[in-house]
XYZ file of N, CA and C in Angstrom:
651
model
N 7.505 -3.112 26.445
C 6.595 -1.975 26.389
C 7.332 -0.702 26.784
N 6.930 -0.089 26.111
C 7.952 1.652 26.257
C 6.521 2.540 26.910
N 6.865 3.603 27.814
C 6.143 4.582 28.137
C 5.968 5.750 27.773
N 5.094 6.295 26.961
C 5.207 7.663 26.640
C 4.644 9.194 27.349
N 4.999 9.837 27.717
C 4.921 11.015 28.754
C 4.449 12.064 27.426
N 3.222 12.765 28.050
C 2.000 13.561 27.028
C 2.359 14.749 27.603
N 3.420 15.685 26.478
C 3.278 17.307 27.084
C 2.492 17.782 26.005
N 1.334 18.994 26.557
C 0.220 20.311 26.209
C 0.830 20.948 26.016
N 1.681 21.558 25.465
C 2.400 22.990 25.435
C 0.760 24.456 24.581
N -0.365 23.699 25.254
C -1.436 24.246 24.317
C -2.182 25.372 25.784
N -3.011 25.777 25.449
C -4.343 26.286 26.349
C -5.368 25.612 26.505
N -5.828 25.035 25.339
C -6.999 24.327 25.626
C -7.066 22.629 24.946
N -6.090 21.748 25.574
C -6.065 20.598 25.882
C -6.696 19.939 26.355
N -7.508 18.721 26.153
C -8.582 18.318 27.387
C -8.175 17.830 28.626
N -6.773 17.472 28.604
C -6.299 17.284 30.246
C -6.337 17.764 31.280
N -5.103 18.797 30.331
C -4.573 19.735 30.800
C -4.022 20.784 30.414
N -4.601 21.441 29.431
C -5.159 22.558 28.891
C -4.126 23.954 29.643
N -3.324 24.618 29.086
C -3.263 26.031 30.161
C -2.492 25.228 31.126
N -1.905 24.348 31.396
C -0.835 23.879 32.752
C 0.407 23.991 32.486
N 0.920 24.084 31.258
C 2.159 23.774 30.884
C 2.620 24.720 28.937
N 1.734 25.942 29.204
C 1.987 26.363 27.989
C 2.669 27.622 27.820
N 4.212 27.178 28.736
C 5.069 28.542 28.630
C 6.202 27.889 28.344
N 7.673 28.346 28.153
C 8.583 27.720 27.753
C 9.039 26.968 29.458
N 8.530 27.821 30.446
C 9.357 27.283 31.781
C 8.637 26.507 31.938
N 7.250 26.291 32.303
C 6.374 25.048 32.408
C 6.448 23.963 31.996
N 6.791 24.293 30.466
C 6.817 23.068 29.525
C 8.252 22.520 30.004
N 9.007 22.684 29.904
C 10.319 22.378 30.170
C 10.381 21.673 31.892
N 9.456 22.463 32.474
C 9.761 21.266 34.245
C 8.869 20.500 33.991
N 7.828 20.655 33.132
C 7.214 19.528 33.363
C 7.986 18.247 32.221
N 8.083 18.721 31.429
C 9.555 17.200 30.621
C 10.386 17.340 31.705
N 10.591 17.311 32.258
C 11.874 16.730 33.444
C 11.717 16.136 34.604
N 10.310 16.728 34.830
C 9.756 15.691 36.137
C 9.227 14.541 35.513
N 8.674 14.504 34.148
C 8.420 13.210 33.546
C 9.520 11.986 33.189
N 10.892 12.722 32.749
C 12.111 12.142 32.590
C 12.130 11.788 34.287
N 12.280 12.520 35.237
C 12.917 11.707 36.110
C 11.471 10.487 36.697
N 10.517 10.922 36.223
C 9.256 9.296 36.484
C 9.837 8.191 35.955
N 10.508 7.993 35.088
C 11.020 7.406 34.133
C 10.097 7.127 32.547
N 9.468 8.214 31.727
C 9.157 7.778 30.740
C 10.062 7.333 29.434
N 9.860 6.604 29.088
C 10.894 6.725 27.545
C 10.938 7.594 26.454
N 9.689 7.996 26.464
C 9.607 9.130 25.279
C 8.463 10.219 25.652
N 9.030 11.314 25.687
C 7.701 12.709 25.604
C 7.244 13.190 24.341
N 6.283 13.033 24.509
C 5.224 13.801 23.043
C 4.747 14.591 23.441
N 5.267 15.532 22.446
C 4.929 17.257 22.478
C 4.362 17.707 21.352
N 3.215 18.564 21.954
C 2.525 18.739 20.997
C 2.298 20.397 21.247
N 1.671 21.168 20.256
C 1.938 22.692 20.095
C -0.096 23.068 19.766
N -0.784 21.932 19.090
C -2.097 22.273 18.907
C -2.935 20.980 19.044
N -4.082 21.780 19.949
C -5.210 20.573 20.382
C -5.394 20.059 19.445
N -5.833 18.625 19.953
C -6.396 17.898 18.654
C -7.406 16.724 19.234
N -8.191 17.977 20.450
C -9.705 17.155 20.954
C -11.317 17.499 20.868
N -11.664 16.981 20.943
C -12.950 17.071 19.394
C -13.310 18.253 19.800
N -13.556 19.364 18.601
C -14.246 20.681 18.746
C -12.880 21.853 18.870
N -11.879 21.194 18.833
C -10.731 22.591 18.921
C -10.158 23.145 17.306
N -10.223 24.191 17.689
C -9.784 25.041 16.338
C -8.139 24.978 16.096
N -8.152 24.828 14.573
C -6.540 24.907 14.361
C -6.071 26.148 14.618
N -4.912 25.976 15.053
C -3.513 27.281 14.745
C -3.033 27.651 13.495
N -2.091 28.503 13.713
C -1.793 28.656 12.449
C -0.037 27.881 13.081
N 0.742 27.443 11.783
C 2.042 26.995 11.771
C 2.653 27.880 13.125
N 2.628 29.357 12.642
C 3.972 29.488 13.688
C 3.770 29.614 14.897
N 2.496 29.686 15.106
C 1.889 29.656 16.644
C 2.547 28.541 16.975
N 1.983 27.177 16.472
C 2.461 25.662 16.521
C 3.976 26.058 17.064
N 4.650 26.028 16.381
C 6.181 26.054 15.732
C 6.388 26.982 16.939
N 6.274 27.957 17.483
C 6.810 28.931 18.900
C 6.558 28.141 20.128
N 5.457 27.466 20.181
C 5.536 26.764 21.293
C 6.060 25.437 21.099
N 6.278 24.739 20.109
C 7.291 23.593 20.980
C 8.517 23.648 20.515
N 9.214 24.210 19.633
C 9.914 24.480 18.972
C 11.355 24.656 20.271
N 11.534 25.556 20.868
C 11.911 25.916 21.968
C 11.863 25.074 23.174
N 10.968 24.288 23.126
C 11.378 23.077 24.578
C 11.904 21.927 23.609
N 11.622 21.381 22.478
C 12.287 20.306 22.425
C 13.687 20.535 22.466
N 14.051 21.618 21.989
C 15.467 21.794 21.864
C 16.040 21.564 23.085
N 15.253 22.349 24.084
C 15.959 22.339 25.583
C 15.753 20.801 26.444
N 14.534 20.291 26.154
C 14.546 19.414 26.545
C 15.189 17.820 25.827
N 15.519 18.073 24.636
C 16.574 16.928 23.903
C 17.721 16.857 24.328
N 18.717 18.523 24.901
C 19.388 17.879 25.916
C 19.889 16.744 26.540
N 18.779 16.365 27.399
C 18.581 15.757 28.539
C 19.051 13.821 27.915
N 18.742 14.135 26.596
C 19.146 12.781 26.087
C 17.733 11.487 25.685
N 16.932 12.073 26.393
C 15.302 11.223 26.328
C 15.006 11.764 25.017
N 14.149 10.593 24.591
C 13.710 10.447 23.075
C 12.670 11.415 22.746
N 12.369 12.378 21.999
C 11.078 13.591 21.698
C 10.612 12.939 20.498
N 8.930 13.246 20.743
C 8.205 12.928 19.693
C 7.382 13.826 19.421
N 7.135 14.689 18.157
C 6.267 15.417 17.927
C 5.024 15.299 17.449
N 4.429 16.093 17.836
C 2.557 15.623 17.491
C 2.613 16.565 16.733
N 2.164 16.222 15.303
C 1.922 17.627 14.415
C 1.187 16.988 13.168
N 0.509 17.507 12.829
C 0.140 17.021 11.559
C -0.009 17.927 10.145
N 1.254 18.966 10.288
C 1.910 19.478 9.404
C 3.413 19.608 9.346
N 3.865 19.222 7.874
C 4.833 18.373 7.569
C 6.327 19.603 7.915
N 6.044 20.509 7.790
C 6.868 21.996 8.211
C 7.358 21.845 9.472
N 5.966 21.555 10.553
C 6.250 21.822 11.849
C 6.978 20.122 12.336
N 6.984 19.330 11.654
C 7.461 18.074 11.445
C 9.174 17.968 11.414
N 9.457 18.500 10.118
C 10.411 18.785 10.001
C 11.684 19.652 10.757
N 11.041 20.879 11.058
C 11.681 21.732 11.870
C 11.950 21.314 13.466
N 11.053 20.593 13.869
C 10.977 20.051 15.339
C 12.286 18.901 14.845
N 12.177 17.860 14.232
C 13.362 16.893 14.090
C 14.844 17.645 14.363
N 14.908 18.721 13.189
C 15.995 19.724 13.400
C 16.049 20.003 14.897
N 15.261 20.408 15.590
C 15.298 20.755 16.873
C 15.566 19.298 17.858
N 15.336 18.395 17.452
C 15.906 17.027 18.220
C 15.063 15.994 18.216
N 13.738 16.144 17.945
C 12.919 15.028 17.750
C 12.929 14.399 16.935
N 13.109 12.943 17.682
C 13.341 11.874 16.889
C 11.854 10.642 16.280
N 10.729 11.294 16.596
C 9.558 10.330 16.206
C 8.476 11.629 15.760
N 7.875 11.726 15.057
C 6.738 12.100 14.300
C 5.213 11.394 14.504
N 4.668 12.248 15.485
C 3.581 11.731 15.440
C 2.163 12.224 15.397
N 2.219 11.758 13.798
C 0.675 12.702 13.302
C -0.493 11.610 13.291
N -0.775 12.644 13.833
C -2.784 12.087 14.349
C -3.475 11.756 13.101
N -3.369 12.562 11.660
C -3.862 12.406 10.832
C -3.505 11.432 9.797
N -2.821 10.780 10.375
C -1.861 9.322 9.318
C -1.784 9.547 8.004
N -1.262 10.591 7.629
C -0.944 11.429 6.872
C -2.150 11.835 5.434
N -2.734 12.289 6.305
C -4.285 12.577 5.346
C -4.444 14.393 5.424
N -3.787 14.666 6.080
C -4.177 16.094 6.496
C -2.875 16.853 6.017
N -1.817 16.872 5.747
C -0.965 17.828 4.573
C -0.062 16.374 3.914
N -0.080 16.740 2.114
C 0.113 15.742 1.626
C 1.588 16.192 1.502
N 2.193 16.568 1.519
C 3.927 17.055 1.955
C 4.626 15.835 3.041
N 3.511 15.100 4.667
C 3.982 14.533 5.506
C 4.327 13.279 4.737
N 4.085 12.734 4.338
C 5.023 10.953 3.901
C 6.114 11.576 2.861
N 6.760 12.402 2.325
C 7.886 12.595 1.922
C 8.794 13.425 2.735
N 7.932 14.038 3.652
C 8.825 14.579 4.715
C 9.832 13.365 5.695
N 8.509 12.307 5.684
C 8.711 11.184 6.605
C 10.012 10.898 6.485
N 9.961 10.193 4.611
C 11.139 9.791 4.155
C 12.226 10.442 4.180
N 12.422 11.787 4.054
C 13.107 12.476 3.584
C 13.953 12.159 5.081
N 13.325 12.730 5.852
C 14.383 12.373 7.560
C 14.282 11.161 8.046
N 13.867 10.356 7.356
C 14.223 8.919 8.105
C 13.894 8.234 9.867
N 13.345 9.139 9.821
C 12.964 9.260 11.856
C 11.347 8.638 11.860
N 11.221 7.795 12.601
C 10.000 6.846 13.355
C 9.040 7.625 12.764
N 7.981 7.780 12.368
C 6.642 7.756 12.245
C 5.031 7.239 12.650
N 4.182 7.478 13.823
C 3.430 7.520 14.244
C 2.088 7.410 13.163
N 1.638 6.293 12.444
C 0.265 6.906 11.873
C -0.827 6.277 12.505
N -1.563 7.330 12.719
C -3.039 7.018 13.388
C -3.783 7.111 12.658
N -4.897 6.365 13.080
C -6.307 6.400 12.287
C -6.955 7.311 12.400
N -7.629 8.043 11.689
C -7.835 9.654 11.443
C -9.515 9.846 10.667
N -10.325 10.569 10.891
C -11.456 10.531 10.022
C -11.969 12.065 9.804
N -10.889 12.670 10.280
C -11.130 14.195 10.010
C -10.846 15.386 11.185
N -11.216 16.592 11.083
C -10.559 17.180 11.923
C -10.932 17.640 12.889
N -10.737 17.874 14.263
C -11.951 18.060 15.411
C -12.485 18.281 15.455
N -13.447 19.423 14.561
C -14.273 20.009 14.210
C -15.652 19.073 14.396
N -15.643 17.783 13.382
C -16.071 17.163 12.684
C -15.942 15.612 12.891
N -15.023 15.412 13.618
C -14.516 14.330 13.799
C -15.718 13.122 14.744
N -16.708 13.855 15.642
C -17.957 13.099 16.440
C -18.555 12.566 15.389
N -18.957 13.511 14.458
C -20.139 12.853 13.685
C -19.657 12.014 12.697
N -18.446 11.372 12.470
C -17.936 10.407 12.173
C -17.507 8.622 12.579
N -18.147 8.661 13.567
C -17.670 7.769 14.613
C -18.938 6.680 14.421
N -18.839 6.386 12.864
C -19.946 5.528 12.767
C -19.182 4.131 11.750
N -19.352 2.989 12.603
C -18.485 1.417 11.571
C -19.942 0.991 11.850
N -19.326 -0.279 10.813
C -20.170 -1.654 10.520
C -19.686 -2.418 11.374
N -17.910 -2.527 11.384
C -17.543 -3.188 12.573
C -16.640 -2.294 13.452
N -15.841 -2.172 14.167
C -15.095 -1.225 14.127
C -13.722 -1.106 14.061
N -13.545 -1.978 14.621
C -11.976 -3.184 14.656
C -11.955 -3.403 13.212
N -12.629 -4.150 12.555
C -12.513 -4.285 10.926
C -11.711 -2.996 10.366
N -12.728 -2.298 10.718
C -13.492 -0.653 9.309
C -11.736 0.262 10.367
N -11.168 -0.160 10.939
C -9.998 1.535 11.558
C -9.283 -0.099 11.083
N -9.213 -1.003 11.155
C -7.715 -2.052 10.500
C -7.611 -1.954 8.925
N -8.770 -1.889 8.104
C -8.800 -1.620 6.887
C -8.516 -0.072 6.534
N -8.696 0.388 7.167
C -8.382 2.051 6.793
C -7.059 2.346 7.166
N -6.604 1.856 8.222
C -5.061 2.173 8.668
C -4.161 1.145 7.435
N -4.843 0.181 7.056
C -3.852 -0.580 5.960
C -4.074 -0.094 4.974
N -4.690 1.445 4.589
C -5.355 2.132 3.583
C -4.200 3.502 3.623
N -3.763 3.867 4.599
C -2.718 4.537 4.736
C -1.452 4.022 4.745
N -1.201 2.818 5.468
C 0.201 2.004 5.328
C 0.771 2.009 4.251
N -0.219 1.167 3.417
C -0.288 1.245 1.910
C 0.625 2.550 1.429
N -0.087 3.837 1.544
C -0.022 4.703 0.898
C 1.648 5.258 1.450
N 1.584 5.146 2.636
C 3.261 5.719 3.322
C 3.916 4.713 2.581
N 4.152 3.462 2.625
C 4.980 2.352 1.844
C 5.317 3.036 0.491
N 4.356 3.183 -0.364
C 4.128 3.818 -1.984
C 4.603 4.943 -1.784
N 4.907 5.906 -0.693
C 5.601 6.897 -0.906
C 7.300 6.903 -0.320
N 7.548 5.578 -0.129
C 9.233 5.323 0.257
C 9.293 5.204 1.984
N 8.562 5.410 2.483
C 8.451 5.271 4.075
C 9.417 4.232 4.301
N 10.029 3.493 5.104
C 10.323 2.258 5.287
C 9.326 1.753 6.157
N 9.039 0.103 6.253
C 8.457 -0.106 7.155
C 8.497 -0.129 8.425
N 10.072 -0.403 8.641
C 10.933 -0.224 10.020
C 10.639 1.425 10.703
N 9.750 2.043 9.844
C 10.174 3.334 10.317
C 8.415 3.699 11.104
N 7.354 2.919 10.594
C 6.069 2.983 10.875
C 5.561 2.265 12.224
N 4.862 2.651 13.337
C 3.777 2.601 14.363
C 2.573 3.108 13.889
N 1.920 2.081 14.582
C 0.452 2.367 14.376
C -0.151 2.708 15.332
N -1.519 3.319 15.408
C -2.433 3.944 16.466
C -3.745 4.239 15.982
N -4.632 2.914 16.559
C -5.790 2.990 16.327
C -6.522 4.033 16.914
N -6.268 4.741 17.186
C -6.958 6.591 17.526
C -7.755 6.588 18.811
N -7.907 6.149 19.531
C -8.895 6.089 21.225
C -9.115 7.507 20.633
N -10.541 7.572 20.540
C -11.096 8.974 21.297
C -11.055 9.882 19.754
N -10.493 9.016 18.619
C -10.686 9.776 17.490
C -12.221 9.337 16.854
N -12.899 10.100 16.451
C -13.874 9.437 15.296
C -14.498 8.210 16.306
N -14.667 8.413 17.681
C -15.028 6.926 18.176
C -15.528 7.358 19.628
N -16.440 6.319 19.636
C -17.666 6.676 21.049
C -17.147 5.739 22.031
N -17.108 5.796 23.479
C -17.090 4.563 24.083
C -17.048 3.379 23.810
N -17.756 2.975 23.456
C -17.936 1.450 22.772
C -17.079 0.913 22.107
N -16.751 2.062 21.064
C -15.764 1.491 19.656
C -14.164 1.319 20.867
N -14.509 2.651 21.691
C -13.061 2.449 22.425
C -12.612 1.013 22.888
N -13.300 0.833 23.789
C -13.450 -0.957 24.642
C -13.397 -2.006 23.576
N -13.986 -1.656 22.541
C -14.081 -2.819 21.426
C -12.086 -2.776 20.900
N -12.205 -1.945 20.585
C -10.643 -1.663 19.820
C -9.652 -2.284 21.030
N -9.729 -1.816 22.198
C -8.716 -2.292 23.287
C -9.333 -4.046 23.295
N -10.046 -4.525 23.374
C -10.423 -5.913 23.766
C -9.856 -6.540 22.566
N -9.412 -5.801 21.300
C -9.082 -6.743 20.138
C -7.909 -6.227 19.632
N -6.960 -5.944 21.039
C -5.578 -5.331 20.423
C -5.021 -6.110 19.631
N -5.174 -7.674 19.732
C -4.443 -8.534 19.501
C -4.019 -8.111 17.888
N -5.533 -8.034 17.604
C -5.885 -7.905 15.707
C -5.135 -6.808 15.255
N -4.412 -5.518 15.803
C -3.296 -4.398 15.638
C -1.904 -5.186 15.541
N -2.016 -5.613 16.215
C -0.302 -5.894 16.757
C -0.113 -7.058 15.658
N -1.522 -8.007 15.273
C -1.036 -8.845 13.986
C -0.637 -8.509 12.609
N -0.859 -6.978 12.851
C -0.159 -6.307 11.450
C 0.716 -6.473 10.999
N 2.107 -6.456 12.334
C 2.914 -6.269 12.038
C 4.063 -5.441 12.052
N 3.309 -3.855 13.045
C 4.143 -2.845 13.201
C 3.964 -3.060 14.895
N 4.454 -1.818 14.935
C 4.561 -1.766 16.586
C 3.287 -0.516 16.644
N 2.268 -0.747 17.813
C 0.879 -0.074 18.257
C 1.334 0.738 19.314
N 0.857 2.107 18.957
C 0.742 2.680 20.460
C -0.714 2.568 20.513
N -1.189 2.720 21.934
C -2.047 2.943 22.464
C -2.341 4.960 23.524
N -3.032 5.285 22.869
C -3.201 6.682 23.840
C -4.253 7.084 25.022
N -4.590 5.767 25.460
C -5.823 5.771 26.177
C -5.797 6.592 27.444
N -4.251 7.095 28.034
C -4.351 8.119 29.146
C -5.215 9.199 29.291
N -6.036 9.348 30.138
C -7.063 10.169 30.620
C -8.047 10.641 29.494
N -8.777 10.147 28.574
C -9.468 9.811 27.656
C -10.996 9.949 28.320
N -11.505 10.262 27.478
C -13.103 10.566 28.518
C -13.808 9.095 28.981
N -13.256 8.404 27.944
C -14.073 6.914 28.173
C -13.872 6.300 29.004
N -12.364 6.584 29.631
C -11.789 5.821 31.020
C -12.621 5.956 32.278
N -13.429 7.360 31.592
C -14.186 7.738 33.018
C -15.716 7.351 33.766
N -16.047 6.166 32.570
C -17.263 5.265 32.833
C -16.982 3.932 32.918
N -18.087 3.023 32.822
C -17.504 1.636 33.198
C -17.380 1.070 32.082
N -16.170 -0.039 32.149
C -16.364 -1.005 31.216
C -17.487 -1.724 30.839
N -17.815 -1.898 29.800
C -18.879 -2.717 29.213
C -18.599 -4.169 29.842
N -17.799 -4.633 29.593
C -17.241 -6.102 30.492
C -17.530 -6.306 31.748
N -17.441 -4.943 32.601
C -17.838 -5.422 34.289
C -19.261 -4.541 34.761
């Protein structure tokens, strides 16, 4: 199991929002995470928790643009959260070595040839639209089924566009398109992810759902 360390380089993050959205902030805070020992920091430049408005690219692109560089340095693995294929690209140039879009590549159709094109890890999550919009979506028949059939609905589609498979993680979305319930349900049936076949992240750190009880106890 690898650990991944969550930098905001945003304002309005649901964590932590406004803690870490300057180049000096962002930068001590990747280094006090490197010395916790995480394996990989994901940096991200725009919220992507239900109800936040997009940026535009270069907003994105000014704020992380500038710490990964400084913080790739250091030699620890960078992963970018973006789910435009520009700000994708340009961050790799800058040192990041994993791509990780929230929108499993549904949201700019440029990202799975970008994927290919740099050859670097890929992150696809299960996705049902954009924060805006994304609550009133959070409706399965099953739910574990309906985000395993839809993520093999994108696999599919990255494969058909040259992806390698070696190059794909999956991420059943905690907290995307999904209420409590679906959350606990999805974690109680990790097993059924990981029988895919790829390697699963999980993003369940400080997630609103963590903050009630399990259905189980």
């Amino acid at each position: 199991m690898l650990v991944m360390g969550i930098l905001n380089l945003t304002p309005d993050s649901f964590a932590d929002g406004g803690r870490h959205n300057s180049f000096e902030a962002g930068v001590a805070r990747g280094l006090e995470m490197i010395a916790e020992g995480v394996d990989i920091i994901d940096i991200g430049g725009e919220s992507t928790r239900p109800g936040a408005d997009r940026v535009s690219a270069d907003e994105e692109q000014a704020r992380v643009l500038p710490v990964i560089k400084e913080l790739a340095k250091s030699g620890v693995k960078i992963s970018i959260d973006t789910m435009r294929a520009d700000t994708a690209e340009k961050a790799v140039q800058a040192g990041a070595a994993i791509i990780n879009d929230v929108s499993g590549g549904l949201s700019d159709p440029a990202m799975f040839a970008t994927v290919k094109k740099l050859g670097v890890a890929y992150i696809l999550m299960h996705w049902r639209g954009q924060s805006k919009d994304m609550n009133s979506r959070a409706v399965y028949s099953d739910v574990v089924t309906d985000v395993i059939s839809e993520l093999n609905s994108q696999i599919d589609a990255a494969l058909d566009a040259g992806i390698n498979k070696s190059q794909i993680i999956i991420d059943p979305g905690l907290g995307f398109a999904k209420d409590a319930e679906h959350n606990w349900e999805i974690l109680r049936n990790l097993k059924a992810f990981t029988e895919l076949g790829y390697p699963v992240l999980i993003g369940a750190s400080r997630k609103r759902f963590l903050g009630g009880d399990n259905p189980d106890e």
